Short mmCIF file of C-alpha atoms and ligand atoms in Angstrom, two decimals:
data_model
loop_
_atom_site.label_atom_id
_atom_site.label_comp_id
_atom_site.label_asym_id
_atom_site.label_seq_id
_atom_site.Cartn_x
_atom_site.Cartn_y
_atom_site.Cartn_z
CA MET A 1455 -7.13 9.96 -25.83
CA THR A 1456 -8.67 12.13 -23.08
CA ASP A 1457 -7.83 15.83 -23.26
CA ILE A 1458 -5.73 15.78 -20.10
CA SER A 1459 -5.11 19.56 -20.11
CA ALA A 1460 -8.85 20.19 -20.07
CA VAL A 1461 -9.35 17.75 -17.18
CA VAL A 1462 -6.56 19.36 -15.13
CA ASP A 1463 -7.96 22.86 -15.86
CA VAL A 1464 -11.38 21.89 -14.49
CA LEU A 1465 -9.81 20.48 -11.32
CA ARG A 1466 -7.69 23.61 -10.84
CA ASP A 1467 -10.68 25.91 -11.37
CA THR A 1468 -12.73 23.95 -8.86
CA PHE A 1469 -9.97 24.20 -6.28
CA ARG A 1470 -9.58 27.93 -6.88
CA SER A 1471 -13.32 28.43 -6.47
CA GLY A 1472 -12.93 27.42 -2.81
CA ARG A 1473 -15.67 24.78 -3.05
CA THR A 1474 -13.51 21.98 -1.67
CA ARG A 1475 -12.38 23.78 1.47
CA PRO A 1476 -15.43 23.68 3.80
CA LEU A 1477 -15.59 20.71 6.14
CA ALA A 1478 -19.17 20.05 5.08
CA TRP A 1479 -18.11 19.51 1.44
CA ARG A 1480 -15.29 17.20 2.47
CA LYS A 1481 -17.57 15.11 4.67
CA ALA A 1482 -20.21 14.93 1.95
CA GLN A 1483 -17.60 13.59 -0.48
CA LEU A 1484 -16.37 11.01 2.02
CA THR A 1485 -19.94 9.92 2.71
CA ALA A 1486 -20.58 9.59 -1.04
CA LEU A 1487 -17.38 7.60 -1.45
CA ARG A 1488 -18.51 5.32 1.37
CA ALA A 1489 -21.74 4.72 -0.55
CA LEU A 1490 -19.76 3.93 -3.71
CA PHE A 1491 -18.15 1.07 -1.77
CA THR A 1492 -21.20 -0.28 0.03
CA GLU A 1493 -23.59 -0.03 -2.92
CA ASN A 1494 -21.16 -1.64 -5.39
CA ARG A 1495 -19.69 -4.42 -3.29
CA GLU A 1496 -20.59 -7.13 -5.80
CA ALA A 1497 -19.54 -5.13 -8.89
CA ILE A 1498 -16.17 -4.46 -7.23
CA ALA A 1499 -15.69 -8.15 -6.40
CA ASP A 1500 -16.67 -9.10 -9.98
CA ALA A 1501 -14.12 -6.72 -11.50
CA LEU A 1502 -11.37 -7.94 -9.18
CA HIS A 1503 -12.19 -11.51 -10.06
CA ALA A 1504 -11.97 -10.69 -13.76
CA ASP A 1505 -8.61 -8.93 -13.35
CA LEU A 1506 -6.89 -11.05 -10.71
CA HIS A 1507 -9.09 -14.05 -9.99
CA LYS A 1508 -9.28 -12.44 -6.55
CA PRO A 1509 -11.26 -14.59 -4.11
CA ARG A 1510 -14.47 -12.77 -3.11
CA PRO A 1511 -13.79 -12.74 0.67
CA GLU A 1512 -10.39 -11.14 -0.03
CA SER A 1513 -12.05 -8.51 -2.21
CA TYR A 1514 -14.73 -7.71 0.37
CA GLY A 1515 -12.12 -7.45 3.13
CA ALA A 1516 -9.24 -5.57 1.52
CA GLU A 1517 -10.99 -3.64 -1.23
CA VAL A 1518 -14.32 -2.69 0.37
CA ASP A 1519 -14.35 -3.12 4.16
CA LEU A 1520 -10.89 -1.71 4.79
CA PRO A 1521 -11.53 1.49 2.76
CA VAL A 1522 -14.91 1.86 4.50
CA LEU A 1523 -13.17 1.55 7.88
CA GLU A 1524 -10.69 4.20 6.80
CA ILE A 1525 -13.49 6.54 5.66
CA ASP A 1526 -15.52 6.02 8.87
CA HIS A 1527 -12.48 6.70 11.01
CA THR A 1528 -11.76 9.87 9.02
CA LEU A 1529 -15.38 11.07 9.26
CA ALA A 1530 -15.30 10.50 13.03
CA HIS A 1531 -12.06 12.42 13.62
CA LEU A 1532 -11.69 14.91 10.78
CA ASP A 1533 -12.76 17.93 12.87
CA THR A 1534 -10.10 17.15 15.45
CA TRP A 1535 -7.38 16.45 12.90
CA LEU A 1536 -8.06 19.75 11.13
CA ALA A 1537 -8.29 21.89 14.27
CA PRO A 1538 -5.62 24.59 14.53
CA GLN A 1539 -2.75 23.60 16.81
CA PRO A 1540 -1.89 26.53 19.10
CA LEU A 1541 1.62 26.97 20.47
CA THR A 1542 2.23 27.30 24.17
CA ALA A 1543 2.96 30.74 25.60
CA GLU A 1544 6.49 29.57 26.45
CA SER A 1545 7.49 29.46 22.79
CA LEU A 1546 6.31 33.06 22.28
CA ALA A 1547 8.68 34.58 24.82
CA GLY A 1548 10.03 37.95 23.71
CA LEU A 1549 7.02 38.77 21.50
CA PRO A 1550 4.50 41.50 22.43
CA ASP A 1551 1.83 40.63 24.99
CA GLY A 1552 -1.28 39.11 23.46
CA THR A 1553 0.65 37.34 20.68
CA THR A 1554 -0.69 33.98 19.65
CA ALA A 1555 0.71 31.44 17.21
CA GLY A 1556 0.01 28.00 15.90
CA THR A 1557 -0.28 25.80 12.86
CA GLN A 1558 -3.21 24.99 10.63
CA TYR A 1559 -3.49 22.47 7.81
CA GLU A 1560 -4.45 23.89 4.42
CA PRO A 1561 -5.17 21.90 1.25
CA LEU A 1562 -2.43 21.82 -1.39
CA GLY A 1563 -4.57 22.12 -4.53
CA THR A 1564 -4.84 19.45 -7.23
CA VAL A 1565 -3.43 16.02 -6.43
CA LEU A 1566 -2.44 13.28 -8.89
CA VAL A 1567 -2.91 9.70 -7.65
CA ILE A 1568 -1.22 6.98 -9.74
CA ALA A 1569 -2.35 3.54 -8.59
CA PRO A 1570 -1.11 -0.06 -9.06
CA TRP A 1571 -2.96 -3.23 -10.04
CA ASN A 1572 -2.57 -5.50 -7.03
CA TYR A 1573 -5.18 -3.91 -4.73
CA PRO A 1574 -6.48 -1.67 -7.47
CA VAL A 1575 -9.53 -0.33 -5.63
CA GLN A 1576 -8.09 0.21 -2.16
CA LEU A 1577 -4.85 1.71 -3.47
CA SER A 1578 -6.75 4.09 -5.75
CA LEU A 1579 -9.60 5.23 -3.54
CA VAL A 1580 -8.02 5.37 -0.06
CA PRO A 1581 -5.52 7.99 -1.30
CA VAL A 1582 -8.41 9.77 -3.05
CA ALA A 1583 -10.32 9.78 0.27
CA GLY A 1584 -7.31 11.30 2.03
CA ALA A 1585 -6.85 13.97 -0.64
CA LEU A 1586 -10.54 14.94 -0.46
CA ALA A 1587 -10.57 14.92 3.36
CA ALA A 1588 -7.69 17.39 3.19
CA GLY A 1589 -9.73 19.64 0.85
CA ASN A 1590 -8.02 19.01 -2.49
CA THR A 1591 -9.25 18.16 -5.96
CA VAL A 1592 -7.93 14.86 -7.37
CA LEU A 1593 -7.03 13.22 -10.63
CA LEU A 1594 -6.89 9.42 -10.33
CA LYS A 1595 -4.97 7.28 -12.84
CA PRO A 1596 -5.78 3.61 -12.12
CA SER A 1597 -3.53 0.80 -13.33
CA GLU A 1598 -4.04 -0.42 -16.88
CA LEU A 1599 -3.03 -3.90 -15.68
CA ALA A 1600 -6.35 -4.24 -13.85
CA PRO A 1601 -8.58 -3.12 -16.73
CA ALA A 1602 -11.99 -4.24 -15.42
CA THR A 1603 -11.41 -2.48 -12.12
CA SER A 1604 -10.06 0.62 -13.86
CA ALA A 1605 -13.18 0.79 -16.06
CA LEU A 1606 -15.46 0.28 -13.06
CA MET A 1607 -13.87 3.16 -11.15
CA ALA A 1608 -14.02 5.40 -14.23
CA ARG A 1609 -17.76 4.67 -14.40
CA LEU A 1610 -18.58 4.91 -10.67
CA VAL A 1611 -16.47 7.83 -9.46
CA PRO A 1612 -18.32 10.53 -11.47
CA ARG A 1613 -21.64 9.07 -10.34
CA TYR A 1614 -20.81 9.44 -6.64
CA LEU A 1615 -18.23 12.21 -6.29
CA ASP A 1616 -18.24 15.89 -7.31
CA PRO A 1617 -17.25 15.60 -11.01
CA GLY A 1618 -15.60 19.01 -10.93
CA ALA A 1619 -13.35 17.89 -8.10
CA VAL A 1620 -12.48 14.28 -8.89
CA ALA A 1621 -11.55 12.92 -12.32
CA VAL A 1622 -10.46 9.47 -13.44
CA VAL A 1623 -8.13 9.23 -16.43
CA GLU A 1624 -7.61 5.67 -17.60
CA GLY A 1625 -4.56 4.52 -19.50
CA GLY A 1626 -1.04 3.18 -19.33
CA VAL A 1627 2.44 4.51 -19.92
CA PRO A 1628 1.59 7.12 -22.64
CA GLU A 1629 -1.22 8.64 -20.56
CA THR A 1630 0.85 8.62 -17.36
CA THR A 1631 3.80 10.13 -19.18
CA GLU A 1632 1.60 12.94 -20.41
CA LEU A 1633 -0.02 13.42 -17.02
CA LEU A 1634 3.41 13.82 -15.47
CA THR A 1635 4.21 16.80 -17.70
CA HIS A 1636 1.45 18.78 -15.99
CA ARG A 1637 1.91 20.70 -12.80
CA PHE A 1638 0.21 19.13 -9.79
CA ASP A 1639 0.40 20.24 -6.18
CA HIS A 1640 1.16 16.73 -4.96
CA ILE A 1641 1.76 13.38 -6.65
CA PHE A 1642 0.89 10.20 -4.80
CA TYR A 1643 2.37 7.15 -6.55
CA THR A 1644 2.04 3.50 -5.54
CA GLY A 1645 4.07 0.93 -7.46
CA ASN A 1646 7.64 -0.05 -8.15
CA GLY A 1647 10.85 1.90 -7.59
CA THR A 1648 11.74 2.17 -11.28
CA VAL A 1649 8.57 4.09 -12.07
CA GLY A 1650 8.89 5.84 -8.70
CA ARG A 1651 12.10 7.40 -10.00
CA ILE A 1652 10.34 8.50 -13.23
CA VAL A 1653 7.59 10.10 -11.13
CA MET A 1654 10.03 11.87 -8.84
CA ARG A 1655 12.07 13.21 -11.77
CA ALA A 1656 8.94 14.57 -13.45
CA ALA A 1657 7.74 16.07 -10.17
CA ALA A 1658 11.08 17.84 -9.71
CA GLU A 1659 10.40 19.91 -12.85
CA HIS A 1660 7.53 21.61 -11.01
CA LEU A 1661 8.93 21.26 -7.47
CA THR A 1662 5.89 19.11 -6.74
CA PRO A 1663 6.07 17.14 -3.50
CA VAL A 1664 5.62 13.37 -3.81
CA THR A 1665 4.52 10.43 -1.76
CA LEU A 1666 6.07 7.23 -3.12
CA GLU A 1667 4.51 4.02 -1.82
CA LEU A 1668 6.96 1.42 -3.11
CA GLY A 1669 7.79 -2.17 -2.28
CA GLY A 1670 10.80 -4.31 -1.46
CA LYS A 1671 11.70 -7.53 0.24
CA SER A 1672 9.94 -7.62 3.63
CA PRO A 1673 11.78 -10.13 5.88
CA VAL A 1674 10.34 -12.30 8.64
CA PHE A 1675 12.49 -13.35 11.56
CA VAL A 1676 11.24 -16.52 13.29
CA ASP A 1677 12.85 -17.14 16.65
CA ARG A 1678 13.57 -20.62 17.99
CA ASP A 1679 11.07 -21.98 20.51
CA THR A 1680 8.04 -20.29 18.95
CA ASP A 1681 4.82 -22.18 18.29
CA VAL A 1682 5.60 -23.00 14.63
CA SER A 1683 2.07 -24.10 13.89
CA MET A 1684 0.68 -20.67 14.87
CA VAL A 1685 3.55 -18.91 13.06
CA ALA A 1686 2.91 -20.97 9.90
CA ASP A 1687 -0.82 -20.20 9.91
CA ARG A 1688 -0.20 -16.46 10.21
CA LEU A 1689 2.64 -16.50 7.70
CA ALA A 1690 0.79 -18.55 5.07
CA ASP A 1691 -2.31 -16.38 5.34
CA ALA A 1692 -0.27 -13.19 4.82
CA LYS A 1693 2.07 -14.58 2.16
CA PHE A 1694 -0.37 -16.43 -0.08
CA ARG A 1695 -3.25 -13.94 -0.01
CA ASN A 1696 -3.73 -12.42 -3.49
CA ALA A 1697 -1.22 -15.07 -4.65
CA GLY A 1698 1.57 -13.20 -2.87
CA GLN A 1699 1.00 -9.98 -4.81
CA THR A 1700 0.85 -7.73 -1.77
CA CYS A 1701 3.36 -4.95 -1.18
CA VAL A 1702 3.68 -5.82 2.53
CA ALA A 1703 3.58 -9.60 2.04
CA PRO A 1704 6.28 -11.46 3.96
CA ASP A 1705 8.94 -11.86 1.27
CA TYR A 1706 11.32 -14.34 2.94
CA VAL A 1707 11.97 -16.01 6.28
CA LEU A 1708 15.15 -15.91 8.33
CA THR A 1709 15.42 -18.64 10.93
CA ASP A 1710 17.75 -21.25 12.40
CA PRO A 1711 18.02 -24.72 10.75
CA ALA A 1712 15.97 -26.59 13.37
CA THR A 1713 13.13 -24.08 13.29
CA SER A 1714 13.27 -24.10 9.49
CA ALA A 1715 12.67 -27.86 9.41
CA ALA A 1716 9.69 -27.64 11.77
CA LEU A 1717 8.32 -24.60 9.97
CA GLN A 1718 8.35 -26.35 6.58
CA VAL A 1719 6.16 -29.14 7.95
CA ALA A 1720 3.84 -26.64 9.63
CA LEU A 1721 3.59 -24.50 6.47
CA ALA A 1722 2.53 -27.54 4.43
CA ALA A 1723 -0.31 -28.11 6.91
CA SER A 1724 -1.29 -24.40 6.91
CA VAL A 1725 -1.44 -24.29 3.11
CA GLU A 1726 -3.70 -27.33 3.09
CA ARG A 1727 -5.94 -25.80 5.79
CA LEU A 1728 -6.24 -22.58 3.76
CA PHE A 1729 -6.59 -23.96 0.22
CA GLY A 1730 -7.20 -27.73 0.47
CA ALA A 1731 -5.09 -30.44 -1.15
CA ASP A 1732 -5.32 -28.78 -4.59
CA PRO A 1733 -5.06 -24.97 -4.31
CA GLN A 1734 -5.67 -24.64 -8.06
CA SER A 1735 -9.25 -25.77 -7.59
CA SER A 1736 -9.81 -23.64 -4.47
CA ASP A 1737 -12.02 -20.53 -4.64
CA ALA A 1738 -9.84 -19.07 -1.89
CA TYR A 1739 -6.66 -18.91 -3.99
CA GLY A 1740 -5.75 -16.26 -6.57
CA ARG A 1741 -3.67 -16.13 -9.76
CA LEU A 1742 -0.71 -14.15 -11.08
CA VAL A 1743 -1.82 -10.96 -12.80
CA ASN A 1744 -0.43 -11.75 -16.27
CA GLN A 1745 2.04 -13.96 -18.18
CA ARG A 1746 4.94 -11.56 -17.72
CA HIS A 1747 4.63 -11.77 -13.94
CA PHE A 1748 3.94 -15.53 -14.14
CA ASP A 1749 7.18 -16.10 -16.06
CA ARG A 1750 9.14 -13.86 -13.72
CA VAL A 1751 7.92 -15.65 -10.56
CA ALA A 1752 8.06 -19.17 -12.06
CA ALA A 1753 11.74 -18.59 -12.88
CA LEU A 1754 12.46 -18.05 -9.17
CA LEU A 1755 11.41 -21.58 -8.21
CA ASP A 1756 14.90 -22.93 -8.98
CA SER A 1757 16.51 -20.87 -6.24
CA GLY A 1758 16.07 -23.48 -3.49
CA GLU A 1759 14.67 -26.88 -2.54
CA VAL A 1760 10.89 -27.05 -3.02
CA ALA A 1761 9.53 -27.95 0.43
CA VAL A 1762 5.86 -27.14 -0.26
CA GLY A 1763 3.99 -26.65 -3.57
CA GLY A 1764 6.09 -25.89 -6.65
CA ARG A 1765 3.44 -26.71 -9.28
CA THR A 1766 2.77 -24.20 -12.07
CA ASP A 1767 0.24 -23.92 -14.92
CA ARG A 1768 1.04 -21.10 -17.34
CA ASP A 1769 -2.29 -21.23 -19.19
CA ASP A 1770 -4.08 -20.66 -15.87
CA LEU A 1771 -1.46 -18.19 -14.50
CA TYR A 1772 -1.31 -20.54 -11.52
CA ILE A 1773 1.66 -20.96 -9.22
CA ALA A 1774 1.01 -23.14 -6.18
CA PRO A 1775 1.67 -21.72 -2.71
CA THR A 1776 5.35 -22.62 -2.55
CA VAL A 1777 7.97 -22.78 0.20
CA LEU A 1778 11.64 -22.98 -0.80
CA ALA A 1779 14.08 -24.33 1.79
CA ALA A 1780 17.84 -23.85 2.20
CA VAL A 1781 17.87 -20.75 0.03
CA LYS A 1782 21.16 -18.85 -0.24
CA GLY A 1783 21.27 -15.07 0.04
CA ASP A 1784 22.71 -14.54 -3.45
CA THR A 1785 20.16 -16.59 -5.46
CA PRO A 1786 17.72 -14.92 -7.91
CA VAL A 1787 14.77 -15.25 -5.51
CA MET A 1788 16.71 -13.17 -2.97
CA ARG A 1789 17.76 -10.47 -5.44
CA GLU A 1790 14.36 -8.96 -6.24
CA GLU A 1791 10.99 -8.46 -4.58
CA ILE A 1792 9.13 -11.75 -5.22
CA PHE A 1793 5.58 -10.37 -5.50
CA GLY A 1794 4.23 -13.88 -5.95
CA PRO A 1795 3.36 -17.01 -3.91
CA VAL A 1796 6.92 -18.17 -3.21
CA LEU A 1797 8.33 -18.11 0.33
CA PRO A 1798 12.08 -18.74 0.63
CA ILE A 1799 13.56 -19.75 3.96
CA VAL A 1800 17.12 -18.59 4.53
CA GLU A 1801 18.91 -20.27 7.40
CA VAL A 1802 20.83 -18.12 9.88
CA ALA A 1803 22.51 -19.01 13.15
CA GLY A 1804 20.35 -16.63 15.17
CA LEU A 1805 19.25 -13.04 15.74
CA ASP A 1806 22.66 -11.38 15.21
CA GLU A 1807 23.06 -12.93 11.79
CA ALA A 1808 19.45 -12.15 10.89
CA ILE A 1809 19.88 -8.47 11.79
CA ALA A 1810 23.12 -8.28 9.79
CA PHE A 1811 21.39 -9.94 6.80
CA ILE A 1812 18.53 -7.41 6.93
CA ASN A 1813 20.85 -4.43 7.33
CA ASP A 1814 22.99 -5.53 4.37
CA ARG A 1815 19.98 -4.94 2.09
CA ASP A 1816 17.64 -2.09 1.14
CA LYS A 1817 15.31 -0.86 3.86
CA PRO A 1818 12.12 -2.94 3.42
CA LEU A 1819 8.51 -1.74 3.45
CA ALA A 1820 7.78 -4.02 6.40
CA LEU A 1821 9.76 -6.15 8.81
CA TYR A 1822 8.11 -8.95 10.74
CA GLY A 1823 9.17 -10.94 13.74
CA PHE A 1824 7.83 -13.93 15.64
CA THR A 1825 9.34 -14.22 19.08
CA GLU A 1826 8.25 -14.54 22.70
CA ASN A 1827 11.42 -12.83 23.81
CA GLU A 1828 11.12 -9.15 24.80
CA THR A 1829 14.83 -8.51 24.22
CA THR A 1830 14.55 -9.88 20.70
CA ARG A 1831 11.52 -7.65 20.01
CA ARG A 1832 13.43 -4.67 21.35
CA ARG A 1833 16.54 -5.48 19.29
CA LEU A 1834 14.56 -5.94 16.07
CA ALA A 1835 13.04 -2.49 16.65
CA ALA A 1836 16.27 -0.78 17.68
CA GLU A 1837 18.81 -2.35 15.32
CA THR A 1838 16.94 -2.39 11.97
CA SER A 1839 14.92 0.03 9.86
CA SER A 1840 11.79 -0.53 7.76
CA GLY A 1841 8.60 1.29 6.74
CA GLY A 1842 6.62 -0.58 9.39
CA LEU A 1843 7.42 -3.19 12.04
CA GLY A 1844 4.93 -6.00 12.65
CA LEU A 1845 5.67 -8.29 15.56
CA GLY A 1846 3.45 -11.36 15.87
CA LEU A 1847 0.98 -10.76 13.00
CA PRO A 1848 2.22 -9.88 9.49
CA MET A 1849 0.34 -7.24 7.47
CA ALA A 1850 -2.00 -6.26 10.32
CA HIS A 1851 -0.33 -2.86 10.88
CA LEU A 1852 -1.82 -1.52 7.67
CA ARG A 1853 -5.33 -2.09 9.03
CA VAL A 1854 -4.75 0.31 11.94
CA PRO A 1855 -5.74 3.69 10.52
CA ASP A 1856 -3.86 5.75 13.08
CA LEU A 1857 -0.54 4.10 12.15
CA PRO A 1858 1.34 5.79 9.28
CA PHE A 1859 1.60 3.48 6.29
CA GLY A 1860 4.63 4.02 4.08
CA GLY A 1861 8.20 3.06 3.33
CA VAL A 1862 11.67 4.38 3.99
CA GLY A 1863 14.61 4.57 1.58
CA GLU A 1864 14.07 2.18 -1.34
CA SER A 1865 10.61 1.21 -0.01
CA GLY A 1866 9.26 4.72 -0.38
CA THR A 1867 8.91 8.18 1.00
CA GLY A 1868 5.99 9.68 2.91
CA ALA A 1869 3.06 7.88 4.51
CA TYR A 1870 -0.73 7.95 4.68
CA HIS A 1871 -3.84 6.49 6.38
CA GLY A 1872 -5.99 8.29 8.94
CA PRO A 1873 -4.43 11.52 10.23
CA HIS A 1874 -1.28 10.80 8.22
CA SER A 1875 -3.28 11.22 5.00
CA ILE A 1876 -4.26 14.72 6.14
CA ALA A 1877 -0.59 15.47 6.75
CA ALA A 1878 0.39 13.99 3.36
CA PHE A 1879 -2.13 16.01 1.36
CA SER A 1880 -1.91 19.32 3.27
CA HIS A 1881 0.47 22.13 3.93
CA ARG A 1882 0.99 22.82 7.61
CA ARG A 1883 0.91 26.57 7.65
CA ALA A 1884 2.53 28.60 10.40
CA ARG A 1885 0.54 31.52 11.73
CA LEU A 1886 1.65 34.27 14.08
CA ASP A 1887 -0.85 36.92 15.32
CA VAL A 1888 0.69 39.98 16.94
CA PRO A 1889 -1.65 42.69 18.26
CA LEU A 1890 -1.10 46.15 16.76
CA SER A 1891 -1.41 47.89 20.09
P1 NAD B 1977 1.84 -1.02 -12.06
O1 NAD B 1977 2.61 -1.68 -13.14
O2 NAD B 1977 0.37 -1.09 -12.05
O3 NAD B 1977 2.37 0.46 -12.02
C1 NAD B 1977 1.85 1.44 -11.16
C2 NAD B 1977 1.46 2.65 -12.00
O4 NAD B 1977 2.58 3.18 -12.70
C3 NAD B 1977 0.38 2.35 -13.05
O5 NAD B 1977 -0.65 3.30 -12.92
C4 NAD B 1977 1.13 2.46 -14.35
O6 NAD B 1977 0.31 2.93 -15.40
C5 NAD B 1977 2.22 3.44 -14.04
N1 NAD B 1977 3.39 3.25 -14.91
C6 NAD B 1977 3.93 2.06 -15.28
N2 NAD B 1977 5.02 2.27 -16.07
C7 NAD B 1977 5.16 3.61 -16.19
C8 NAD B 1977 6.09 4.47 -16.87
N3 NAD B 1977 7.11 3.96 -17.59
N4 NAD B 1977 5.93 5.80 -16.77
C9 NAD B 1977 4.92 6.31 -16.04
N5 NAD B 1977 4.01 5.55 -15.37
C10 NAD B 1977 4.11 4.24 -15.45
O7 NAD B 1977 2.27 -1.55 -10.64
P2 NAD B 1977 3.58 -2.30 -10.23
O8 NAD B 1977 4.70 -1.35 -10.12
O9 NAD B 1977 3.77 -3.55 -11.02
O10 NAD B 1977 3.16 -2.72 -8.75
C11 NAD B 1977 3.92 -3.59 -8.03
C12 NAD B 1977 4.90 -2.84 -7.13
O11 NAD B 1977 4.20 -1.90 -6.34
C13 NAD B 1977 5.60 -3.74 -6.16
O12 NAD B 1977 6.93 -3.34 -6.03
C14 NAD B 1977 4.84 -3.49 -4.86
O13 NAD B 1977 5.57 -3.79 -3.70
C15 NAD B 1977 4.52 -2.05 -4.99
N6 NAD B 1977 3.36 -1.71 -4.19
C16 NAD B 1977 3.51 -0.89 -3.12
C17 NAD B 1977 2.42 -0.59 -2.33
C18 NAD B 1977 2.53 0.31 -1.15
O14 NAD B 1977 1.49 0.67 -0.62
N7 NAD B 1977 3.71 0.69 -0.70
C19 NAD B 1977 1.20 -1.14 -2.65
C20 NAD B 1977 1.07 -1.95 -3.75
C21 NAD B 1977 2.17 -2.23 -4.53
#
């Protein structure tokens, strides 16, 4: 096993040396990280295919192009984001003439990033990019459940990034458990709430701040009188990408009975447009990550009437893109985050009942709505809470780098992307300058 103490000591020494603070160093690291992505596009897609049977276009989009977009946006705006923020004279009333004050971001030190398996490159290296942009050193622990991708990152990261400032420690529960005994200046964890609690407890020992990017059941409200064919296309694309193993995937639909009937027909057509008549033989469709997750998701298929799909093949870790109709709120599929290609439709009378249903449950990572009605959009925003709100196009909010990406309550704490990554990985220091004469 890696000597974790030695790795952490190197990262601490590098931070203390001051090497990571200048803007030029930060930009050089981001530029090198950009090259890691663009020069290893195929190797990244190969590893993701080995781990998750991830279709290549999905890998290029979510695991290469999106991180590159994030890095380019950061390189373009980093100077502005890091500029000191002066206070107005009004807030300095009563202090001696010539007094100035403001805030300035400073790096925290050494950051631990613990990543999951579902988007194992993006969810490892975008937080690393944010931590470096903010001037920190970083220890990355990729997920052991995506072993080819973990090994690839362990090989590539030291070739591209400053090896004194960024380290990759591979491993599973024993390694993570040991890592968590060390003192870090920030811990950034993406994964489930059970481990999130373990991380937060360990962090409390050292009073280390945490960002917890967790999951949950992200609902979709579909209003009556929407174009169900368009809704179904957008829903199916978001839900069945990566075989439903996306933290912000639409988890379930809330709609009235008439819309539900029309939507089921439209979803069948959307699934066929996306993956053909036999999704199992389509290059565009993924697989469940392992047998444990296969068994867990397959067991949820009994929670409603199968309206689309329903076929499974355990040896191939295949579960067809599936829509379950007439699902009741207390069935197993509605009790846990699905994290697989199963879309339950729960019938409600209308918006009031949908809002009550959502508010009876944990605050989700995302909430989606399809409606032409401005009042309905306004009510969904005003009368519910979620990490993000996506009206009209599920999952697109996470591609906008200036929007904070994160959860609330059970779906997480803290946020990142773009300027929000600088805020997550920095201390905002107050400064007051009073003249001596
Ligand atoms: P996972 O099993 O890969 O776990 C994540 C990390 O936790 C891994 O690095 C793993 O080694 C570590 N870990 C696992 N058990 C541990 C333990 N007992 N002690 C210490 N560390 C441990 O990922 P997962 O949790 O299966 O991922 C799926 C969940 O993550 C879903 O709930 C999903 O919604 C959520 N998720 C959230 C986001 C987000 O950005 N908010 C993104 C992706 C996934």
